[in-house]
């Protein structure tokens, strides 16, 4: 047995899902609905959503921020794990895509926890900082335009409390981060982020190979 992370072929991935996924019916229907969307690949994997719910529970999180909501699956995973009076601020640009999420959030009984802000995420984050909400949040999940990941990180580092968690999606970027031939702008942005996080003493770090790569950064 090697001490490196195991590779998942289709059979082992199916086993993982069959033996660990506990996807609630509303989540499953939202995922199945989004599967027919031409940008369905943007949605996080269900096993990642389950891990994120667990992290919210472990932190006993009450307040969270999501950057990049799309049709609302990851927001549903976070909101369902928050307490009844919890707050999740969701940042997105699309009324159309997030409207899908709203109907499923309502069905799941978590709509009241979600404050959806349709605006460039940097504006929303700067607004929260200007309102004096630095240190107010337990968790942030970053999953929008990759070119701004470092900008989102700096703001989220100020907005989360000490001991709070910042999650970054797509940090393995389909494997292209490790392909020296790939110099696409999004690949370069994710590489820059990964390098910056690796050397940042302000956080405790783990890059978890789940979904397309999920980085966990705990604010020290
Ligand atoms: C990868 S998708 C999010 C997927 C979502 N977390 C899920 O699991 O279904 C990225 C989202 O970021 C949004 N977005 C892109 N640029 C943005 C910006 N500057 N500010 C806010 N949202 C943005 C897009 O509209 C899109 O819905």
CSV table of C-alpha atoms and ligand atoms in Angstrom, one decimal:
chain,number,residue,atom,x,y,z
A,1,UNK,CA,0.0,0.0,0.0
A,2,UNK,CA,1.3,3.4,-0.9
A,3,UNK,CA,0.9,6.4,1.4
A,4,UNK,CA,-0.2,8.7,-1.4
A,5,UNK,CA,-3.8,9.7,-2.1
A,6,UNK,CA,-5.7,6.9,-3.8
A,7,UNK,CA,-6.8,7.4,-7.5
A,8,UNK,CA,-10.5,6.9,-8.0
A,9,UNK,CA,-11.5,5.0,-11.1
A,10,UNK,CA,-15.2,4.9,-12.0
A,11,UNK,CA,-15.8,1.7,-10.1
A,12,UNK,CA,-14.2,3.0,-6.9
A,13,UNK,CA,-16.0,6.4,-7.3
A,14,UNK,CA,-19.3,4.5,-7.6
A,15,UNK,CA,-18.5,2.6,-4.4
A,16,UNK,CA,-17.7,5.8,-2.6
A,17,UNK,CA,-21.0,7.2,-3.5
A,18,UNK,CA,-23.0,4.1,-2.8
A,19,UNK,CA,-21.4,3.7,0.6
A,20,UNK,CA,-21.2,7.3,1.8
A,21,UNK,CA,-23.5,9.7,0.0
A,22,UNK,CA,-26.6,10.7,1.9
A,23,UNK,CA,-28.1,13.2,-0.4
A,24,UNK,CA,-31.4,14.6,0.7
A,25,UNK,CA,-34.2,14.5,-1.9
A,26,UNK,CA,-34.3,18.2,-2.5
A,27,UNK,CA,-30.6,18.3,-3.2
A,28,UNK,CA,-30.9,15.3,-5.5
A,29,UNK,CA,-33.7,16.9,-7.5
A,30,UNK,CA,-31.9,20.2,-7.8
A,31,UNK,CA,-28.8,18.3,-9.0
A,32,UNK,CA,-30.8,16.3,-11.5
A,33,UNK,CA,-32.6,19.5,-12.7
A,34,UNK,CA,-29.3,21.3,-13.2
A,35,UNK,CA,-27.8,18.3,-15.1
A,36,UNK,CA,-29.6,19.3,-18.2
A,37,UNK,CA,-28.1,22.9,-18.1
A,38,UNK,CA,-25.4,23.5,-20.6
A,39,UNK,CA,-23.2,24.7,-17.8
A,40,UNK,CA,-24.0,21.9,-15.4
A,41,UNK,CA,-20.3,21.1,-14.9
A,42,UNK,CA,-20.2,24.3,-12.8
A,43,UNK,CA,-22.1,22.6,-10.0
A,44,UNK,CA,-20.1,21.0,-7.2
A,45,UNK,CA,-20.1,17.2,-6.8
A,46,UNK,CA,-22.7,15.8,-4.3
A,47,UNK,CA,-20.0,14.2,-2.2
A,48,UNK,CA,-18.3,17.6,-2.0
A,49,UNK,CA,-21.6,19.2,-0.9
A,50,UNK,CA,-21.8,16.6,1.8
A,51,UNK,CA,-18.3,17.3,3.0
A,52,UNK,CA,-19.1,21.1,3.1
A,53,UNK,CA,-22.2,20.4,5.2
A,54,UNK,CA,-20.1,18.4,7.6
A,55,UNK,CA,-17.6,21.3,7.8
A,56,UNK,CA,-20.4,23.8,8.6
A,57,UNK,CA,-21.5,21.5,11.4
A,58,UNK,CA,-18.0,21.0,12.7
A,59,UNK,CA,-17.5,24.7,12.9
A,60,UNK,CA,-20.9,25.2,14.5
A,61,UNK,CA,-21.1,27.9,11.9
A,62,UNK,CA,-23.9,30.5,12.1
A,63,UNK,CA,-22.8,33.0,9.4
A,64,UNK,CA,-21.4,32.2,6.0
A,65,UNK,CA,-20.7,33.8,2.6
A,66,UNK,CA,-20.8,32.1,-0.8
A,67,UNK,CA,-19.2,33.6,-3.9
A,68,UNK,CA,-20.7,32.0,-6.9
A,69,UNK,CA,-24.2,30.4,-6.5
A,70,UNK,CA,-25.3,29.3,-10.0
A,71,UNK,CA,-28.5,27.2,-9.5
A,72,UNK,CA,-28.0,27.0,-5.7
A,73,UNK,CA,-26.7,23.5,-5.0
A,74,UNK,CA,-23.7,24.4,-2.8
A,75,UNK,CA,-25.8,27.1,-1.1
A,76,UNK,CA,-28.4,24.5,-0.2
A,77,UNK,CA,-25.6,22.2,1.2
A,78,UNK,CA,-24.4,25.1,3.4
A,79,UNK,CA,-27.8,26.5,4.4
A,80,UNK,CA,-29.2,23.1,5.4
A,81,UNK,CA,-26.3,22.7,7.8
A,82,UNK,CA,-26.7,26.1,9.4
A,83,UNK,CA,-28.9,26.6,12.4
A,84,UNK,CA,-32.5,27.9,11.9
A,85,UNK,CA,-31.3,31.5,12.6
A,86,UNK,CA,-28.2,31.1,10.5
A,87,UNK,CA,-27.2,33.5,7.7
A,88,UNK,CA,-25.7,32.7,4.3
A,89,UNK,CA,-24.9,35.7,2.0
A,90,UNK,CA,-24.9,34.4,-1.6
A,91,UNK,CA,-23.1,36.5,-4.3
A,92,UNK,CA,-23.9,36.0,-7.9
A,93,UNK,CA,-24.5,38.0,-11.1
A,94,UNK,CA,-27.3,35.9,-12.6
A,95,UNK,CA,-31.0,36.4,-11.6
A,96,UNK,CA,-31.9,33.6,-14.0
A,97,UNK,CA,-29.7,30.9,-12.6
A,98,UNK,CA,-30.2,31.8,-8.9
A,99,UNK,CA,-34.0,31.8,-9.5
A,100,UNK,CA,-33.7,28.1,-9.9
A,101,UNK,CA,-32.0,27.8,-6.5
A,102,UNK,CA,-34.6,30.0,-4.8
A,103,UNK,CA,-37.4,27.6,-5.6
A,104,UNK,CA,-35.4,24.6,-4.2
A,105,UNK,CA,-34.3,26.6,-1.1
A,106,UNK,CA,-38.0,27.4,-0.4
A,107,UNK,CA,-38.9,23.7,-0.8
A,108,UNK,CA,-36.1,22.7,1.6
A,109,UNK,CA,-37.3,25.3,4.2
A,110,UNK,CA,-34.0,27.2,4.2
A,111,UNK,CA,-34.9,30.3,2.0
A,112,UNK,CA,-35.1,32.5,5.2
A,113,UNK,CA,-31.4,31.8,5.9
A,114,UNK,CA,-30.2,33.0,2.5
A,115,UNK,CA,-29.5,36.6,1.6
A,116,UNK,CA,-29.0,36.6,-2.2
A,117,UNK,CA,-27.0,39.6,-3.5
A,118,UNK,CA,-27.1,40.0,-7.3
A,119,UNK,CA,-24.0,42.1,-7.9
A,120,UNK,CA,-20.3,41.7,-8.6
A,121,UNK,CA,-19.0,39.8,-5.6
A,122,UNK,CA,-16.2,42.2,-5.0
A,123,UNK,CA,-18.8,45.0,-4.5
A,124,UNK,CA,-20.8,42.8,-2.1
A,125,UNK,CA,-17.7,41.9,-0.1
A,126,UNK,CA,-16.4,45.5,0.0
A,127,UNK,CA,-19.9,46.5,1.2
A,128,UNK,CA,-19.8,44.0,4.0
A,129,UNK,CA,-16.3,45.3,5.1
A,130,UNK,CA,-17.6,48.9,4.9
A,131,UNK,CA,-20.6,47.9,7.1
A,132,UNK,CA,-18.0,46.8,9.8
A,133,UNK,CA,-18.6,43.1,9.3
A,134,UNK,CA,-14.9,42.1,9.4
A,135,UNK,CA,-14.5,39.0,11.6
A,136,UNK,CA,-18.2,38.3,11.6
A,137,UNK,CA,-18.3,35.1,9.5
A,138,UNK,CA,-17.5,31.5,10.3
A,139,UNK,CA,-17.1,30.3,6.7
A,140,UNK,CA,-16.7,31.5,3.1
A,141,UNK,CA,-16.9,29.4,0.0
A,142,UNK,CA,-15.3,30.8,-3.1
A,143,UNK,CA,-16.5,29.4,-6.5
A,144,UNK,CA,-16.9,32.3,-9.0
A,145,UNK,CA,-14.6,33.8,-11.6
A,146,UNK,CA,-11.2,32.3,-11.2
A,147,UNK,CA,-9.3,35.5,-12.2
A,148,UNK,CA,-10.5,37.1,-8.9
A,149,UNK,CA,-9.8,34.3,-6.5
A,150,UNK,CA,-6.9,36.1,-4.8
A,151,UNK,CA,-9.1,39.3,-4.5
A,152,UNK,CA,-11.9,37.2,-3.0
A,153,UNK,CA,-9.4,35.5,-0.7
A,154,UNK,CA,-8.0,38.8,0.7
A,155,UNK,CA,-11.5,40.1,1.5
A,156,UNK,CA,-12.7,36.8,2.9
A,157,UNK,CA,-9.7,36.6,5.1
A,158,UNK,CA,-10.8,39.9,6.7
A,159,UNK,CA,-14.5,38.8,6.9
A,160,UNK,CA,-14.0,35.5,8.6
A,161,UNK,CA,-13.3,35.2,12.3
A,162,UNK,CA,-10.1,33.7,13.7
A,163,UNK,CA,-10.6,30.0,13.4
A,164,UNK,CA,-13.0,30.5,10.6
A,165,UNK,CA,-12.7,28.5,7.3
A,166,UNK,CA,-12.3,29.6,3.7
A,167,UNK,CA,-13.1,27.0,1.0
A,168,UNK,CA,-11.9,27.3,-2.6
A,169,UNK,CA,-13.4,25.2,-5.3
A,170,UNK,CA,-11.7,23.9,-8.5
A,171,UNK,CA,-8.1,24.2,-7.1
A,172,UNK,CA,-7.0,21.2,-9.2
A,173,UNK,CA,-8.8,22.7,-12.3
A,174,UNK,CA,-9.3,19.4,-14.1
A,175,UNK,CA,-5.6,18.6,-13.6
A,176,UNK,CA,-4.4,21.5,-15.7
A,177,UNK,CA,-2.7,23.2,-12.8
A,178,UNK,CA,0.0,20.5,-13.1
A,179,UNK,CA,0.3,20.7,-16.9
A,180,UNK,CA,3.1,23.1,-17.8
A,181,UNK,CA,1.8,23.5,-21.4
A,182,UNK,CA,-1.5,24.9,-20.1
A,183,UNK,CA,-1.2,28.7,-19.8
A,184,UNK,CA,-4.9,29.6,-20.0
A,185,UNK,CA,-5.7,32.7,-17.8
A,186,UNK,CA,-7.9,30.7,-15.4
A,187,UNK,CA,-5.2,28.0,-15.0
A,188,UNK,CA,-2.6,30.7,-14.3
A,189,UNK,CA,-5.0,32.3,-11.8
A,190,UNK,CA,-5.5,29.1,-9.9
A,191,UNK,CA,-1.8,28.3,-9.9
A,192,UNK,CA,-1.1,31.8,-8.5
A,193,UNK,CA,-3.8,31.2,-5.8
A,194,UNK,CA,-2.4,27.8,-4.9
A,195,UNK,CA,1.1,29.2,-4.6
A,196,UNK,CA,0.0,32.1,-2.5
A,197,UNK,CA,-2.0,29.9,-0.1
A,198,UNK,CA,0.9,27.5,0.2
A,199,UNK,CA,3.2,30.2,1.5
A,200,UNK,CA,0.7,32.2,3.5
A,201,UNK,CA,1.4,32.0,7.3
A,202,UNK,CA,-2.1,33.5,8.1
A,203,UNK,CA,-3.8,30.1,7.4
A,204,UNK,CA,-3.7,26.4,8.2
A,205,UNK,CA,-4.0,24.7,4.8
A,206,UNK,CA,-5.2,21.5,3.1
A,207,UNK,CA,-5.9,20.9,-0.6
A,208,UNK,CA,-8.4,18.0,-0.6
A,209,UNK,CA,-8.7,16.0,-3.9
A,210,UNK,CA,-12.5,15.9,-3.8
A,211,UNK,CA,-14.6,17.0,-6.8
A,212,UNK,CA,-12.3,19.3,-8.8
A,213,UNK,CA,-10.1,20.0,-5.8
A,214,UNK,CA,-11.3,21.8,-2.6
A,215,UNK,CA,-8.9,23.8,-0.7
A,216,UNK,CA,-9.5,24.4,3.0
A,217,UNK,CA,-7.9,27.4,4.6
A,218,UNK,CA,-8.4,28.0,8.4
A,219,UNK,CA,-7.7,31.6,9.5
A,220,UNK,CA,-5.1,31.5,12.3
B,1,LIG,C1,-19.0,27.7,-10.8
B,1,LIG,S1,-20.5,28.6,-10.7
B,1,LIG,C2,-21.0,28.3,-9.0
B,1,LIG,C3,-21.5,26.9,-8.8
B,1,LIG,C4,-22.2,26.7,-7.5
B,1,LIG,N1,-21.3,27.0,-6.4
B,1,LIG,C5,-22.8,25.3,-7.4
B,1,LIG,O1,-22.2,24.5,-6.7
B,1,LIG,O2,-23.8,25.1,-8.1
B,1,LIG,C6,-19.9,30.3,-10.7
B,1,LIG,C7,-21.0,31.3,-10.5
B,1,LIG,O3,-20.3,32.6,-10.3
B,1,LIG,C8,-21.1,33.6,-10.8
B,1,LIG,N2,-20.2,34.7,-11.1
B,1,LIG,C9,-19.2,34.9,-12.1
B,1,LIG,N3,-18.6,36.1,-11.9
B,1,LIG,C10,-19.1,36.7,-10.8
B,1,LIG,C11,-18.8,37.9,-10.1
B,1,LIG,N4,-17.9,38.7,-10.6
B,1,LIG,N5,-19.6,38.2,-9.0
B,1,LIG,C12,-20.5,37.3,-8.6
B,1,LIG,N6,-20.8,36.1,-9.1
B,1,LIG,C13,-20.1,35.8,-10.3
B,1,LIG,C14,-21.7,33.0,-12.1
B,1,LIG,O4,-22.9,33.7,-12.4
B,1,LIG,C15,-21.9,31.6,-11.7
B,1,LIG,O5,-23.3,31.4,-11.3
